[in-house]
mmCIF file of C-alpha atoms and ligand atoms in Angstrom:
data_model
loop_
_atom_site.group_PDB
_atom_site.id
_atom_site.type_symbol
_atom_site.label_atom_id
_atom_site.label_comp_id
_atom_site.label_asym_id
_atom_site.label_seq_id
_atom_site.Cartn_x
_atom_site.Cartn_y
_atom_site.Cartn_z
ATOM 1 C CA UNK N 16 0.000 0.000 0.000
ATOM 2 C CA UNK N 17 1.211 3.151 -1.083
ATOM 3 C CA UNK N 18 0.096 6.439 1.283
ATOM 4 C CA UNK N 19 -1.583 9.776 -0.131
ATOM 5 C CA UNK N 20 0.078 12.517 2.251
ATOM 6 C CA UNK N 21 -0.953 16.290 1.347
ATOM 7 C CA UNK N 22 1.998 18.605 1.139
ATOM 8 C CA UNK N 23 3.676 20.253 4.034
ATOM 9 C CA UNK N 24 6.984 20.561 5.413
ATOM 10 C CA UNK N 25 7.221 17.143 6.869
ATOM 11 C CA UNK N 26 5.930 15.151 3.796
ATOM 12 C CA UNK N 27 8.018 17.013 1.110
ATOM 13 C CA UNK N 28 11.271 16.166 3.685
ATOM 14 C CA UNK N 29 10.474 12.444 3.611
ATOM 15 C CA UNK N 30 9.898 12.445 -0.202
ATOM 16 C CA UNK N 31 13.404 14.240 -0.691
ATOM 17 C CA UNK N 32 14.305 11.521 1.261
ATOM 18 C CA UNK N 33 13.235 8.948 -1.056
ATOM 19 C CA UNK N 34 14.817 10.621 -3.347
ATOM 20 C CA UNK N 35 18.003 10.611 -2.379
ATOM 21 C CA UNK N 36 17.571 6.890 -1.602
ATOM 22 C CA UNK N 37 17.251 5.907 -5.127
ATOM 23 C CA UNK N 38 13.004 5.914 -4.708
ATOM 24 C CA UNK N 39 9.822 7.255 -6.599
ATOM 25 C CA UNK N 40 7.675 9.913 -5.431
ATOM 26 C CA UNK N 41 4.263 10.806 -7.430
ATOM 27 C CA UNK N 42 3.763 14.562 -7.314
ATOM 28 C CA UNK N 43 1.220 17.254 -8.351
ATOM 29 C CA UNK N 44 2.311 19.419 -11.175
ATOM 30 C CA UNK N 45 0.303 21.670 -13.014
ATOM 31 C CA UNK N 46 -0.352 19.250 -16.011
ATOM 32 C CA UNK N 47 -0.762 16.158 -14.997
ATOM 33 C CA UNK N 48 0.702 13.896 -11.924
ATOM 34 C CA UNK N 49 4.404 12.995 -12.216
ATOM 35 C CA UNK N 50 6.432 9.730 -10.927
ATOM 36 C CA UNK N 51 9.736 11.710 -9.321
ATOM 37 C CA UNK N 52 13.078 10.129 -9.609
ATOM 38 C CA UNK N 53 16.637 11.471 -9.141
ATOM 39 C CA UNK N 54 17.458 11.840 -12.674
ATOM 40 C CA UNK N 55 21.252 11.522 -12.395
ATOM 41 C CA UNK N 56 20.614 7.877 -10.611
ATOM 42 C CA UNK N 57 20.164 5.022 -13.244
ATOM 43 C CA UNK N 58 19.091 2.415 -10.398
ATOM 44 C CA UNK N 59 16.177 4.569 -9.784
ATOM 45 C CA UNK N 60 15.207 5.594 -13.455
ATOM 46 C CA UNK N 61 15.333 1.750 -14.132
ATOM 47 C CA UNK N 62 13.157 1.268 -10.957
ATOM 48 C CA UNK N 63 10.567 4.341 -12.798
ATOM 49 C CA UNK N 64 10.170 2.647 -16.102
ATOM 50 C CA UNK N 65 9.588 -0.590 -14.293
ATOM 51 C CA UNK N 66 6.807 0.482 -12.119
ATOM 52 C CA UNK N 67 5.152 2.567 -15.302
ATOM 53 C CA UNK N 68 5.588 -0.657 -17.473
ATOM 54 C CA UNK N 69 7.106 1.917 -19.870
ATOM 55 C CA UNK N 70 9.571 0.708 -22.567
ATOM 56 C CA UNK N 71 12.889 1.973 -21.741
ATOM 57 C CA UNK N 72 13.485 3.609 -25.015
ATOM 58 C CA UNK N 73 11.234 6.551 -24.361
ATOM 59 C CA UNK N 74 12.984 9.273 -22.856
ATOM 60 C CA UNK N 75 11.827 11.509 -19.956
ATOM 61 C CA UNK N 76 11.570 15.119 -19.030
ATOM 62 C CA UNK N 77 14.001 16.085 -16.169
ATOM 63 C CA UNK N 78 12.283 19.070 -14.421
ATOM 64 C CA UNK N 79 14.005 21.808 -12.943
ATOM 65 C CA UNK N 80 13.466 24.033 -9.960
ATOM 66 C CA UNK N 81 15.273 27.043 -11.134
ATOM 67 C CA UNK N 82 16.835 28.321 -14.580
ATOM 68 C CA UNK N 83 20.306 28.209 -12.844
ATOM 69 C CA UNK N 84 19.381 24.271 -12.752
ATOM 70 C CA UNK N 85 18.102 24.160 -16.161
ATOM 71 C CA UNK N 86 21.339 25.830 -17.696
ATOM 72 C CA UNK N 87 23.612 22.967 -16.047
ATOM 73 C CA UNK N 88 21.645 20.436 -17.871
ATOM 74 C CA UNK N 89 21.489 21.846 -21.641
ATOM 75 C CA UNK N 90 22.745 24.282 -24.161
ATOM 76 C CA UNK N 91 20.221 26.981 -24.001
ATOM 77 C CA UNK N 92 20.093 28.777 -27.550
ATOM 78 C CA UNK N 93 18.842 32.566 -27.655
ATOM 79 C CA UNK N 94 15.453 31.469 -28.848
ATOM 80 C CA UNK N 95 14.866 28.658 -26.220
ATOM 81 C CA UNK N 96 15.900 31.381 -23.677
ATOM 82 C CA UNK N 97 13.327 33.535 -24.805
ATOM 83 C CA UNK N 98 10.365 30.929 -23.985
ATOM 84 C CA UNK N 99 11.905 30.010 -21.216
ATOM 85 C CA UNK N 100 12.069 33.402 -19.976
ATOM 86 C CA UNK N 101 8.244 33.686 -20.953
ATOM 87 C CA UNK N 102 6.705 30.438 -20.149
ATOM 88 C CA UNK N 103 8.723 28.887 -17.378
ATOM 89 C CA UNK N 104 7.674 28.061 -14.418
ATOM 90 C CA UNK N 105 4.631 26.194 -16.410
ATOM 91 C CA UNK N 106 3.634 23.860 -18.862
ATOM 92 C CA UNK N 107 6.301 23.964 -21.488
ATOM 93 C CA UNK N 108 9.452 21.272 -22.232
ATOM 94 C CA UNK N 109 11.871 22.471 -24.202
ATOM 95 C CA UNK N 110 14.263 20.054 -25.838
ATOM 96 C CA UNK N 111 17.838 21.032 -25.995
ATOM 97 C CA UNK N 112 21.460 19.868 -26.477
ATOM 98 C CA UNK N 113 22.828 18.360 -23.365
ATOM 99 C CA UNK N 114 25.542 20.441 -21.135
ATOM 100 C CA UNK N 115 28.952 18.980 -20.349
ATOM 101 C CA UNK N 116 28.032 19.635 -17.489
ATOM 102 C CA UNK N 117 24.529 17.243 -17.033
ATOM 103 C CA UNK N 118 23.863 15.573 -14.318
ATOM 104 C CA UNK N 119 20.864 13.440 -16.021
ATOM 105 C CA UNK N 120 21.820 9.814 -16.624
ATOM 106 C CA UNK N 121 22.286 8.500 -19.775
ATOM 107 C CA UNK N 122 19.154 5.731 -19.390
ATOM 108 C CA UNK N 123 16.689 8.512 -18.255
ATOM 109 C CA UNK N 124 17.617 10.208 -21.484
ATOM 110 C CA UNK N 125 17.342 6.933 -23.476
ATOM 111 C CA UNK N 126 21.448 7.573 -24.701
ATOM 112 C CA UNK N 127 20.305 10.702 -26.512
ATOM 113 C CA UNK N 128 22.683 13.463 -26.535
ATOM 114 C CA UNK N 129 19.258 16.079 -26.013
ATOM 115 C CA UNK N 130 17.185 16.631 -23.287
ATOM 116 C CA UNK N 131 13.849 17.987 -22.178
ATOM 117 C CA UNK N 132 13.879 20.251 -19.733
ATOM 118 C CA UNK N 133 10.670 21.634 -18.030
ATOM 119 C CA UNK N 134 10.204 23.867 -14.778
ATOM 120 C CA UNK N 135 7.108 23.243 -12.894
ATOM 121 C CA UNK N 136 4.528 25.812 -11.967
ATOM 122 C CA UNK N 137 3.077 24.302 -9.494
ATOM 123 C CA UNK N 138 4.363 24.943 -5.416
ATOM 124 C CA UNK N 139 4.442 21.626 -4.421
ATOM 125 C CA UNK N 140 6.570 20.384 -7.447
ATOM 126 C CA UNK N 141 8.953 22.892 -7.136
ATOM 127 C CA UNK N 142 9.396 22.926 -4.050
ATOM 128 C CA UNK N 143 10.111 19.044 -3.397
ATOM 129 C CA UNK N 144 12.566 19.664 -6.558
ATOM 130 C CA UNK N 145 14.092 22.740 -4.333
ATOM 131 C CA UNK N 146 14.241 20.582 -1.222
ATOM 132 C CA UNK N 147 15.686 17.371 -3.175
ATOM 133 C CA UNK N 148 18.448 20.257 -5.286
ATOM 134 C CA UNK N 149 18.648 18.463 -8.134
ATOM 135 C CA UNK N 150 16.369 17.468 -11.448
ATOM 136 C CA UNK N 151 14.036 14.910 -11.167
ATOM 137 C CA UNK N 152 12.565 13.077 -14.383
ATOM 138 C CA UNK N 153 8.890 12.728 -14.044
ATOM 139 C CA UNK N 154 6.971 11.197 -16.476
ATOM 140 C CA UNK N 155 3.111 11.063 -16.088
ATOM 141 C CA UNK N 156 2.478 8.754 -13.117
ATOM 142 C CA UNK N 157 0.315 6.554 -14.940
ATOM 143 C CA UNK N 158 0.735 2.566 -16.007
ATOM 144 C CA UNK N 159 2.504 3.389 -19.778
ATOM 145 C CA UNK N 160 -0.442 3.973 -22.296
ATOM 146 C CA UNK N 161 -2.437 5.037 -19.913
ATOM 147 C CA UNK N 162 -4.818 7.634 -19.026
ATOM 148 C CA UNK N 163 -2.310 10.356 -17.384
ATOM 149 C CA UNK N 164 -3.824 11.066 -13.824
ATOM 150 C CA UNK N 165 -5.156 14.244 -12.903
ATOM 151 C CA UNK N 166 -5.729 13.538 -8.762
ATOM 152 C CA UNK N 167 -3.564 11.567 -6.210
ATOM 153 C CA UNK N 168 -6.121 8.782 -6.382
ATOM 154 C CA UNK N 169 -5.441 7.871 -10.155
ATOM 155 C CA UNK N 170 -2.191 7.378 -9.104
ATOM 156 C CA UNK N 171 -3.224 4.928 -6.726
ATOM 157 C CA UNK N 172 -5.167 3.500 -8.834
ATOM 158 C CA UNK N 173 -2.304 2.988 -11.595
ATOM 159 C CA UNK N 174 0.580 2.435 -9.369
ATOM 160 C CA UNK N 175 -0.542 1.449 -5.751
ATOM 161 C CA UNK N 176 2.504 -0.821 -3.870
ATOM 162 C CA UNK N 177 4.840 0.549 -6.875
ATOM 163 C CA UNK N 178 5.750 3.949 -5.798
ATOM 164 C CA UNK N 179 6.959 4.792 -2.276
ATOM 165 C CA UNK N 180 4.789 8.149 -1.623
ATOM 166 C CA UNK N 181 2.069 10.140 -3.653
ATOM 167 C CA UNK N 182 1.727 13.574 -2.274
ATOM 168 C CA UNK N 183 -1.705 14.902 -2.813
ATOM 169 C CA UNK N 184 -1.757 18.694 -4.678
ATOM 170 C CA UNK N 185 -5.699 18.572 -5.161
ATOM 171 C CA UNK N 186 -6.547 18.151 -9.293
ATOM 172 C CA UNK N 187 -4.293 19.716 -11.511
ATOM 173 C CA UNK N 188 -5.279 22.670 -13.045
ATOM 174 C CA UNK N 189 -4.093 22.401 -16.607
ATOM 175 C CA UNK N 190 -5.163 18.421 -16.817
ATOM 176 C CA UNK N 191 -3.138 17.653 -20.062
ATOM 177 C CA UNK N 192 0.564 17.248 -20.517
ATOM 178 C CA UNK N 193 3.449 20.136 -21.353
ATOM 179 C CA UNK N 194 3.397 21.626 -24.353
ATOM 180 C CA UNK N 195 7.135 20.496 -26.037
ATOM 181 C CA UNK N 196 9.097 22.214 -28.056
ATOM 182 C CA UNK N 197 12.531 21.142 -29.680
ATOM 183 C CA UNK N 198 15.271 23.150 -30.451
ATOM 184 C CA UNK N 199 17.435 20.240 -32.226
ATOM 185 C CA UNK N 200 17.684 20.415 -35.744
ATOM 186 C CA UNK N 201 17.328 24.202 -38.019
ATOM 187 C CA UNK N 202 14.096 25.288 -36.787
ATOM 188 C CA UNK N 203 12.100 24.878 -33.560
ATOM 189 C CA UNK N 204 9.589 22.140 -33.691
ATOM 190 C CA UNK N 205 6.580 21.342 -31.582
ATOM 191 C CA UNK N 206 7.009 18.027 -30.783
ATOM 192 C CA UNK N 207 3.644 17.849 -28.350
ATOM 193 C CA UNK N 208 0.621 20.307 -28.289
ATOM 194 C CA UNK N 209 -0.495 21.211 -25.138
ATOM 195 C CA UNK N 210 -2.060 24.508 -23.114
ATOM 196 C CA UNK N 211 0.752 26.830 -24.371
ATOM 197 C CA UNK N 212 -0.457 27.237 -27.479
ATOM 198 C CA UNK N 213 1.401 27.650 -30.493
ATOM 199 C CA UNK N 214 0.397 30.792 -31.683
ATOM 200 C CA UNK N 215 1.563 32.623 -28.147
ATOM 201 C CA UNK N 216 4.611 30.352 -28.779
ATOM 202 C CA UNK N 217 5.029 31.655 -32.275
ATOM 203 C CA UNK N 218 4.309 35.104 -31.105
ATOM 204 C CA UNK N 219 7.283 35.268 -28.632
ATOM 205 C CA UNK N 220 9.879 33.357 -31.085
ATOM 206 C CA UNK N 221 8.880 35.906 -33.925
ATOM 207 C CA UNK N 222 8.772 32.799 -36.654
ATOM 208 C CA UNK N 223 6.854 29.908 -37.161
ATOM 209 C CA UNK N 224 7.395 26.268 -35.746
ATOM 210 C CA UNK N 225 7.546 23.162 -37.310
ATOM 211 C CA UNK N 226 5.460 20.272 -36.876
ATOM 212 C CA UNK N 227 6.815 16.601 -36.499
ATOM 213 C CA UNK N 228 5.157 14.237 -38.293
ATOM 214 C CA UNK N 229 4.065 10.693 -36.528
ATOM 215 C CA UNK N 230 6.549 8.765 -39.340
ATOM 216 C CA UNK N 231 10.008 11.240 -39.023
ATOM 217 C CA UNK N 232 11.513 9.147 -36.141
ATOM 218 C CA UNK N 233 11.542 11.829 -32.978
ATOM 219 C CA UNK N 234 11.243 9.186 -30.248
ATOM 220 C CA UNK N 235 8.182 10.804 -28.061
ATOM 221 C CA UNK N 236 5.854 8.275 -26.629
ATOM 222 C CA UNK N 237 3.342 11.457 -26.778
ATOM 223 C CA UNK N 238 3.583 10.990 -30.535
ATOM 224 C CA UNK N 239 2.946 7.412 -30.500
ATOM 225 C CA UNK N 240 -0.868 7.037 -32.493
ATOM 226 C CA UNK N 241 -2.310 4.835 -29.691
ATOM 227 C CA UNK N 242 -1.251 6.499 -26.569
ATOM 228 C CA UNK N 243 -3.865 7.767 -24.016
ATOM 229 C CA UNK N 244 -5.686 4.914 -24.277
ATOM 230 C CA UNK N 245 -9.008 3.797 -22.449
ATOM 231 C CA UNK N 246 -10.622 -0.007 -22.099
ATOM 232 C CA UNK N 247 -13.339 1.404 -23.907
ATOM 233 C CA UNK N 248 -13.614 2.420 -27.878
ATOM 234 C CA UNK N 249 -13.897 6.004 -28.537
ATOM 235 C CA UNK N 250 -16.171 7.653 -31.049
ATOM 236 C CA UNK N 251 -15.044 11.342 -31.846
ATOM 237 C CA UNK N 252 -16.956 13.981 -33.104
ATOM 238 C CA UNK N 253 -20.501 12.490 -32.137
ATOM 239 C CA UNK N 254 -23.430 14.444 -31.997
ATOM 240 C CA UNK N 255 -25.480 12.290 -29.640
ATOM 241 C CA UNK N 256 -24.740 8.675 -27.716
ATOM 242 C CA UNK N 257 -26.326 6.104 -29.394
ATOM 243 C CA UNK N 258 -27.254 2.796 -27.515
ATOM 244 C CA UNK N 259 -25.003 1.602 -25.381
ATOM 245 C CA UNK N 260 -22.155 4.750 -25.519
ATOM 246 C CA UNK N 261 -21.634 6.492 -22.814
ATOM 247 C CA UNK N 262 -21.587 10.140 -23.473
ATOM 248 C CA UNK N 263 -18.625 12.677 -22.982
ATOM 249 C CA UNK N 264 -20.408 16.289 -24.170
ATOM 250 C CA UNK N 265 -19.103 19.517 -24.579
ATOM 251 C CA UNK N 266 -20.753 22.698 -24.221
ATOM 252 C CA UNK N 267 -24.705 23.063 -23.976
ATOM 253 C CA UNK N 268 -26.493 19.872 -24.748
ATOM 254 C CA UNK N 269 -29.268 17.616 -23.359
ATOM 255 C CA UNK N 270 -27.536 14.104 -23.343
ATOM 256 C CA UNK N 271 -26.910 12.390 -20.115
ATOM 257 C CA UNK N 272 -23.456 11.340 -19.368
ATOM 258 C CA UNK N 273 -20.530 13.741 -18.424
ATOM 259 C CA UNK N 274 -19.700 17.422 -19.166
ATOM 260 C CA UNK N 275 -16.089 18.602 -20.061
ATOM 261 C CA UNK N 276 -17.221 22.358 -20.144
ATOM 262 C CA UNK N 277 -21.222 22.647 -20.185
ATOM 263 C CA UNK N 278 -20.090 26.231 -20.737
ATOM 264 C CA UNK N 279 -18.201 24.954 -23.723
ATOM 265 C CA UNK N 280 -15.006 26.427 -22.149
ATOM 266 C CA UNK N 281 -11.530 24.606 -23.593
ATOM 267 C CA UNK N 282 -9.670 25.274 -20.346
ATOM 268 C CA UNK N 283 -11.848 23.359 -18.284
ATOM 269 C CA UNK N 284 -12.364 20.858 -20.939
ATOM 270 C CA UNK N 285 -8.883 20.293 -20.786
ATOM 271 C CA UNK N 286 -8.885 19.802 -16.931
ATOM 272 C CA UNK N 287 -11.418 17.943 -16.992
ATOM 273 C CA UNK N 288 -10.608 15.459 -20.012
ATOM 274 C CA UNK N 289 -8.448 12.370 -18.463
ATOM 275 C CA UNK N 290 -10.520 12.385 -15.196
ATOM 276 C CA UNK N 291 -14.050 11.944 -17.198
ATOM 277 C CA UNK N 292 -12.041 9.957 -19.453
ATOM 278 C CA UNK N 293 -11.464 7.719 -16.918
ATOM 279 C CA UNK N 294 -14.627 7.810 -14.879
ATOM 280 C CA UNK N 295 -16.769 6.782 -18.398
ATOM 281 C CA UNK N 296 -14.086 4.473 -19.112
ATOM 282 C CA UNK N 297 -14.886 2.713 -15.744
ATOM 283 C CA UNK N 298 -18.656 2.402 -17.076
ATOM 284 C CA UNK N 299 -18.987 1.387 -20.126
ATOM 285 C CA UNK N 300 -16.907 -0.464 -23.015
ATOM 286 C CA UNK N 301 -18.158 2.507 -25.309
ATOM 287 C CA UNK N 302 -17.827 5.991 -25.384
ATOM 288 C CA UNK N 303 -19.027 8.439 -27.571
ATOM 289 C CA UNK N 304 -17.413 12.075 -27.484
ATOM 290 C CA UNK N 305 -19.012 15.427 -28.926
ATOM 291 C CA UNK N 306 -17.180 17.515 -30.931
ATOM 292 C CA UNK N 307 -14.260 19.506 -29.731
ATOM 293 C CA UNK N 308 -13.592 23.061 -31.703
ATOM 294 C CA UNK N 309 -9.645 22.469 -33.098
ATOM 295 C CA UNK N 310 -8.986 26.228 -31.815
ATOM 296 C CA UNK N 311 -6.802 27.253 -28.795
ATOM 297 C CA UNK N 312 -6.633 24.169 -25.972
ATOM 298 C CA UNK N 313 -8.991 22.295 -28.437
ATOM 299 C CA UNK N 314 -5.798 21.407 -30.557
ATOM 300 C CA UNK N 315 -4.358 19.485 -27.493
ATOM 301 C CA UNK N 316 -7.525 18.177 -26.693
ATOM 302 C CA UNK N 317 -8.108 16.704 -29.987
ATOM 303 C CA UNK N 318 -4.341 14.865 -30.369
ATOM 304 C CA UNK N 319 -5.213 13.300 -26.653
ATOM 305 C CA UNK N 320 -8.697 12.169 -28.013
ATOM 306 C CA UNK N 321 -7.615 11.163 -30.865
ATOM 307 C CA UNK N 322 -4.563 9.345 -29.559
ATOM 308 C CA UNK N 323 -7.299 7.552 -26.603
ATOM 309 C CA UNK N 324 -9.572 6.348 -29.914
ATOM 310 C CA UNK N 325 -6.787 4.974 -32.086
ATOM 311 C CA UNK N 326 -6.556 1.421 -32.372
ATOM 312 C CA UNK N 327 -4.104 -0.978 -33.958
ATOM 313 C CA UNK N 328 -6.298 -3.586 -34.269
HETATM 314 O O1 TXA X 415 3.305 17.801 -18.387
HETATM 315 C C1 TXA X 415 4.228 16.991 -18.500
HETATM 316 O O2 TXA X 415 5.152 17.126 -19.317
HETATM 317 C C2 TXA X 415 4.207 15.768 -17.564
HETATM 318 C C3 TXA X 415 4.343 16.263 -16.140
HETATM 319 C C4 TXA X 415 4.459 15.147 -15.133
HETATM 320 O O3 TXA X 415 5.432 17.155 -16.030
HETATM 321 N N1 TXA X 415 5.253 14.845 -17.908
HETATM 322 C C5 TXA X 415 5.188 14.099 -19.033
HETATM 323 O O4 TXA X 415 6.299 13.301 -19.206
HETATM 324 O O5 TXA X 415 4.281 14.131 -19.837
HETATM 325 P P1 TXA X 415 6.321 12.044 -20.164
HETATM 326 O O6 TXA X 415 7.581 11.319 -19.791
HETATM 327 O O7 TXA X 415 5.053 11.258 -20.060
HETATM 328 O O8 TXA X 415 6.485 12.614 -21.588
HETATM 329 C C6 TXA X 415 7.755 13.029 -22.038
HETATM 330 C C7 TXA X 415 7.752 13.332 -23.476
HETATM 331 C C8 TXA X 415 7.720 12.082 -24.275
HETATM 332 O O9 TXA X 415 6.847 12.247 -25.379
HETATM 333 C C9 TXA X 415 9.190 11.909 -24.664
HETATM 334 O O10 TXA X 415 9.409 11.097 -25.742
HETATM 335 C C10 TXA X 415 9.571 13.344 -24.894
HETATM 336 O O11 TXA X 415 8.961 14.011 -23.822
HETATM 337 N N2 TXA X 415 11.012 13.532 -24.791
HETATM 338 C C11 TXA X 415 11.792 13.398 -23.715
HETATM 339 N N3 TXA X 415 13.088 13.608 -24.018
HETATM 340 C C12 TXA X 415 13.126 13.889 -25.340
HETATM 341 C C13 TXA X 415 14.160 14.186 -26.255
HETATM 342 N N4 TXA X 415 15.427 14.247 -25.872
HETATM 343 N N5 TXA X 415 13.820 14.416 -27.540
HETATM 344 C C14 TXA X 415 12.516 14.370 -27.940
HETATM 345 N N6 TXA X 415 11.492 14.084 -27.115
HETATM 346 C C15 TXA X 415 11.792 13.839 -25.836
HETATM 347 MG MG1 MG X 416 2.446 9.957 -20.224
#
């Protein structure tokens, strides 16, 4: 049994203390829930992708607690600067040539000579990361190809027994993943959508980014087609359940089922998305799921969605 401890003083000491003792921590970030690891301690990465069932080629994000820690693990170019200085703390990974001076082991990186780099918003995330005083990878604290969790108690759910704490930071407000953008190669790419959108990305680098296609061989599990993914079959872009779907609406509508935004706001469709995801997916082996305007968070949205309805079968 794994314990749920909210954060104070005394809970973010013992999880340091995990830390430093090669163990894995679940915290709150602003995203999603992470599973925390000292990234410069192989032993303990290898114990991460273990408990996460994740296939050890995938890299991970090493998150920061300052810039001064961010600038010992990678090159910083003038342009990644610039977002960082705009975006960071928050939901944005940038990807960057690694510093000679790096500290993040070469499995949690999967041997790549790049990392991604991200600095939490969120209080309690930075400030186990400030306590520990060094990066920690974190990948979504979620059984891999799972829904990510969004509350302490998905994490339990996912990863009870396999994780030594889970500190409880209430739901996270953003509810999907970091927006990432790479700086390897001759022109910043978005690697992942997410709730820094590319147009106020755009808007601060003064040019456009690229997009990486599924096929062009950037290892990110994010960009994996069937990712995200429920028990239950998806049907996208539905305008009413038919028998036997559960419903997943958006905006005004009559059906019975769940909400993401009655209001038909993105932002708390977004927060909402992998917790209803879940709770419908507990319910029924169908789910239907209105449509989602492409505009703003709605991009993101619509890569998760689509990513939770693809099948390989
Ligand atoms: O919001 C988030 O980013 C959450 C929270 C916990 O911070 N974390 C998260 O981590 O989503 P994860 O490990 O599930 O996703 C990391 C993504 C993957 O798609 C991975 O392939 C990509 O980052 N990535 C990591 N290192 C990379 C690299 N060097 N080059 C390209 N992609 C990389
Ligand atoms: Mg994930």
């Amino acid at each position: 049994m794994t314990a749920i401890a909210p954060i104070e003083s005394s809970t973010l000491q013992l999880a340091a203390s995990f830390l430093r003792k090669g163990g894995l921590v679940a915290m709150p970030t602003e995203t999603v829930y992470g599973l925390a690891c000292d990234a410069s301690n192989p032993d303990a990465v290898a114990r991460l992708y273990a408990a996460k069932g994740r296939p050890s080629f995938n890299p991970l994000i090493a998150h920061v607690a300052s810039l001064e820690m961010a600038q010992a693990e990678a090159v910083f170019c003038d342009a990644a600067f610039k977002l960082a200085h705009a975006f960071w703390p928050g939901p944005l990974t940038l990807v960057l040539p690694v510093a000679s001076t790096g500290t993040v082991c070469d499995l949690a990186r999967s041997g790549l000579n790049t990392i991604a780099l991200r600095m939490p918003a969120h209080p309690g995330a930075r400030s186990l990361i400030a306590g520990f005083g060094r990066p920690v990878v974190a990948p979504s604290a979620n059984r891999s190809g799972h829904i990510s969790p969004t509350l302490a108690e998905h994490v339990k759910a996912d990863l009870d027994g396999k994780v030594d704490l889970i500190l409880d930071g209430g739901p996270c407000t953003q509810g999907i993943e970091s927006t990432i953008v790479s700086f390897i190669g001759d022109q910043p790419t978005l690697l992942r959508a997410g709730t820094v959108e590319t147009s106020a990305l755009e808007a601060v680098l003064g040019t456009s980014l690229a997009r990486a296609d599924e096929g062009d061989g950037i290892s990110a599990p994010g960009q994996l087609k069937s990712h995200y993914a429920p028990n239950a079959r998806l049907r996208l872009n539905a305008s009413a359940p038919e028998a036997g779907e559960a419903w997943l609406g958006f905006g005004p509508d009559e059906a019975n089922g769940l909400n993401l935004s009655p209001s038909g706001n993105l932002t708390e469709a977004a927060a909402n998305l992998f917790a209803m995801l879940r709770q419908l997916d507990a319910e029924a082996d169908r789910i239907a799921v209105a449509h989602i305007p492409n505009e703003g968070f709605g991009e993101a949205i619509n890569d998760r969605l689509a990513r939770a309805a693809h099948r390989d079968d």
